C-alpha atoms as a printed R data frame, in Angstrom:
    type eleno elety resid chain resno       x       y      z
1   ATOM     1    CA   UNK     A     1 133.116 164.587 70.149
2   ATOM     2    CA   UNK     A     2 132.028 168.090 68.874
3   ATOM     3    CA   UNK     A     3 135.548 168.451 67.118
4   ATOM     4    CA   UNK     A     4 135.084 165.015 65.232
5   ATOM     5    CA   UNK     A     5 131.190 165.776 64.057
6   ATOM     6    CA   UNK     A     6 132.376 169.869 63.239
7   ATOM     7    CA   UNK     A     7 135.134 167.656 60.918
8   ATOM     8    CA   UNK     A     8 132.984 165.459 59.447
9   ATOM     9    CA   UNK     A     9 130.803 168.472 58.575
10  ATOM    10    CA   UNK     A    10 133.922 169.998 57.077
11  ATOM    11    CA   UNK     A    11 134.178 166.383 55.068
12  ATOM    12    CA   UNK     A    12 130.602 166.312 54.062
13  ATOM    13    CA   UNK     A    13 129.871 166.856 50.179
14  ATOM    14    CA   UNK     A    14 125.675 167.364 51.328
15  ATOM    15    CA   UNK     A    15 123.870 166.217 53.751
16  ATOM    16    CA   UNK     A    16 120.498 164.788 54.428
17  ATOM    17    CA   UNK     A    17 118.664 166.575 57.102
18  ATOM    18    CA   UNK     A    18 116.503 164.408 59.315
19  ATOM    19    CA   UNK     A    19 113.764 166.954 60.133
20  ATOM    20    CA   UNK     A    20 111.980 166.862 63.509
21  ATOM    21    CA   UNK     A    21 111.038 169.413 66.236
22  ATOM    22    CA   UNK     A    22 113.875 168.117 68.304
23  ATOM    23    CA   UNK     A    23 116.079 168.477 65.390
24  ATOM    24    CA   UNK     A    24 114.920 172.448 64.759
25  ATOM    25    CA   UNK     A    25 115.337 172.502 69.043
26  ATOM    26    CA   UNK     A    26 118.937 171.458 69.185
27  ATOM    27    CA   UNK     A    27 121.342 174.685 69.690
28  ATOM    28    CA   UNK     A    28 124.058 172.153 68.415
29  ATOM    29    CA   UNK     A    29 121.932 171.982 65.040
30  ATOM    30    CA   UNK     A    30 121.242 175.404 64.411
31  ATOM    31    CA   UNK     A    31 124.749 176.431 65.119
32  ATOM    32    CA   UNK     A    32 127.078 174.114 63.350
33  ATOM    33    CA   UNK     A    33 124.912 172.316 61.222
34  ATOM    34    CA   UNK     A    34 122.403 173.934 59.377
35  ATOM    35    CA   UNK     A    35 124.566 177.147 58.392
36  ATOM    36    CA   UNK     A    36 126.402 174.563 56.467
37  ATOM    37    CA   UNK     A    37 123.237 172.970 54.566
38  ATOM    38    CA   UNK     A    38 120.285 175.650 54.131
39  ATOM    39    CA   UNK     A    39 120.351 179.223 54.484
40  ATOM    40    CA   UNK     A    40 122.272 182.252 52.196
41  ATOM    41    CA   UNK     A    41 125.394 181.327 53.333
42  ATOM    42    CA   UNK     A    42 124.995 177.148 52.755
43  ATOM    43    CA   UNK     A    43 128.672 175.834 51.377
44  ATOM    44    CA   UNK     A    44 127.067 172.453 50.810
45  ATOM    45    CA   UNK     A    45 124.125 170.638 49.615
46  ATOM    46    CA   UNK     A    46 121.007 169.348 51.109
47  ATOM    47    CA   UNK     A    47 118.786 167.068 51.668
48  ATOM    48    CA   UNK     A    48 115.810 168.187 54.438
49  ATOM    49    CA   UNK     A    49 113.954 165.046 54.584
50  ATOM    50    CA   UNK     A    50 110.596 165.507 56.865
51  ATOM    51    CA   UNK     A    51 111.112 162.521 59.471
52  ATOM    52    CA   UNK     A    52 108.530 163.740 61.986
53  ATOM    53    CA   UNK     A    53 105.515 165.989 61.508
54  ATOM    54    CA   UNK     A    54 105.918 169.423 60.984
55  ATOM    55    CA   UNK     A    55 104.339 171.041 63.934
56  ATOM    56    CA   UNK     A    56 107.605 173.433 64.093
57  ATOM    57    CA   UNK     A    57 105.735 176.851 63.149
58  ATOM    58    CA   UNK     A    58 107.259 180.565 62.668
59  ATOM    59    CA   UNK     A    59 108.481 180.496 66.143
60  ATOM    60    CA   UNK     A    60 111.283 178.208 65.773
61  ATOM    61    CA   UNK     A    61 114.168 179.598 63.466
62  ATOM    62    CA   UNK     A    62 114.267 177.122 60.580
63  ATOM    63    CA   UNK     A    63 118.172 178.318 59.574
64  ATOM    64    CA   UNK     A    64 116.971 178.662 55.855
65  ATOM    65    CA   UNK     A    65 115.179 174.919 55.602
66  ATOM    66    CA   UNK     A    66 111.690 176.126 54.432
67  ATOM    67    CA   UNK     A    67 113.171 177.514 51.362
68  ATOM    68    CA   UNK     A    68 114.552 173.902 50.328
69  ATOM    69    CA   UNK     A    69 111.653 171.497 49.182
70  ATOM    70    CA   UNK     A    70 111.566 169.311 52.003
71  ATOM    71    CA   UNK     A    71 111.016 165.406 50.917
72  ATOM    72    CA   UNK     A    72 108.096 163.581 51.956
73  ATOM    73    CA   UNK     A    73 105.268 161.316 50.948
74  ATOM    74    CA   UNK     A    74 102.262 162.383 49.690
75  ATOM    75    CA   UNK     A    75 102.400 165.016 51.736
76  ATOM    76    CA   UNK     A    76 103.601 163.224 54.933
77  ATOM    77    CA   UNK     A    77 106.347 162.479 56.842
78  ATOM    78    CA   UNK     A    78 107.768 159.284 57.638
79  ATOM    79    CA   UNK     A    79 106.668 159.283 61.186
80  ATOM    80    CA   UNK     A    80 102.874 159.695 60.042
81  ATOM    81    CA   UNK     A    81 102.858 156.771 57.876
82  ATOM    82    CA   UNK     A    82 102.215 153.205 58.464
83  ATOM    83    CA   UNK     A    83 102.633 149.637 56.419
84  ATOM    84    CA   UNK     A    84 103.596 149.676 53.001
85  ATOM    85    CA   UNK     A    85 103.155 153.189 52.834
86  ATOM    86    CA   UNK     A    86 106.142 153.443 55.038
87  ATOM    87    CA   UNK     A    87 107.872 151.305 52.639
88  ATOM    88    CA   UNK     A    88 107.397 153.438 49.846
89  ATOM    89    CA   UNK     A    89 108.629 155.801 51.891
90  ATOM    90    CA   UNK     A    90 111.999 154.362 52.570
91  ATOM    91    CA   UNK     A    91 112.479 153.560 48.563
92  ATOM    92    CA   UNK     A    92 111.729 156.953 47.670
93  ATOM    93    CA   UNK     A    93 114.081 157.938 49.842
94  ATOM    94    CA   UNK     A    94 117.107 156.023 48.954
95  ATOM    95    CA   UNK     A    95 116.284 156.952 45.115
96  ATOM    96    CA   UNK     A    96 116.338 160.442 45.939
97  ATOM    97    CA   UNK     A    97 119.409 159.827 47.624
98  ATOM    98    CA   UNK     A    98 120.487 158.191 44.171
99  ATOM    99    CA   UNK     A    99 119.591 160.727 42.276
100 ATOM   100    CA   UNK     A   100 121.248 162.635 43.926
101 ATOM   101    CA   UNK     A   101 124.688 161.135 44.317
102 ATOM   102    CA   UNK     A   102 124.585 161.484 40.241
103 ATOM   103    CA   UNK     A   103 123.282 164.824 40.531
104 ATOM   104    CA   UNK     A   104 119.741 164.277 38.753
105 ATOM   105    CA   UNK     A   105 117.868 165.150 41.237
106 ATOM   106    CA   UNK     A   106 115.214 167.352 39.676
107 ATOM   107    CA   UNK     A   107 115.054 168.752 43.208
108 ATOM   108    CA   UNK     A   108 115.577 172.709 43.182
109 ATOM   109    CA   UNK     A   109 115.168 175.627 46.106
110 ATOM   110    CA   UNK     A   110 111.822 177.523 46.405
């Protein structure tokens, strides 16, 4: 399994980064993936979407993350939303995501 996702990794063109503490907690993560995605020696593009809360402070190694600006919603992530606001969410999202497939993002590092 770990030689199939480290391939698909190899595959990947960017990749959108599902933010959470257990996300920043996984060894697997830190290791493999986000070298890849964030940091100085990133070969591909990102992503870093805040999915939970960000309770992760300066004790947890963010492998070069908080440099990126992270996408939310008005400030929140999707976890901390509710309703419609969730919705818009979820659109705002997959536009991003749009935008950046055709590489107008608008989105640059910190």
């Amino acid at each position: 399994m770990k030689k199939e996702v480290l391939a698909r990794l190899g595959e990947a063109d960017y990749g959108v980064l599902l933010l959470t503490n257990k996300y920043f907690g996984s060894a697997f993560i830190r290791k493999h993936e986000l070298p890849r995605f964030s940091g100085p020696d990133a070969d591909k593009g990102a992503l870093p979407v805040a999915l939970g809360p960000r309770t992760y402070g300066s004790h947890i190694d963010l492998g070069g993350a908080e440099k990126q600006l992270i996408f939310d919603y008005e400030g929140r992530s999707f976890a901390e939303l509710t309703g419609a606001r969730r919705t818009k969410f979820a659109n705002a999202l997959a536009d991003a995501i749009r935008r950046r497939l055709l590489d107008q993002s608008g989105y640059r590092e910190l």
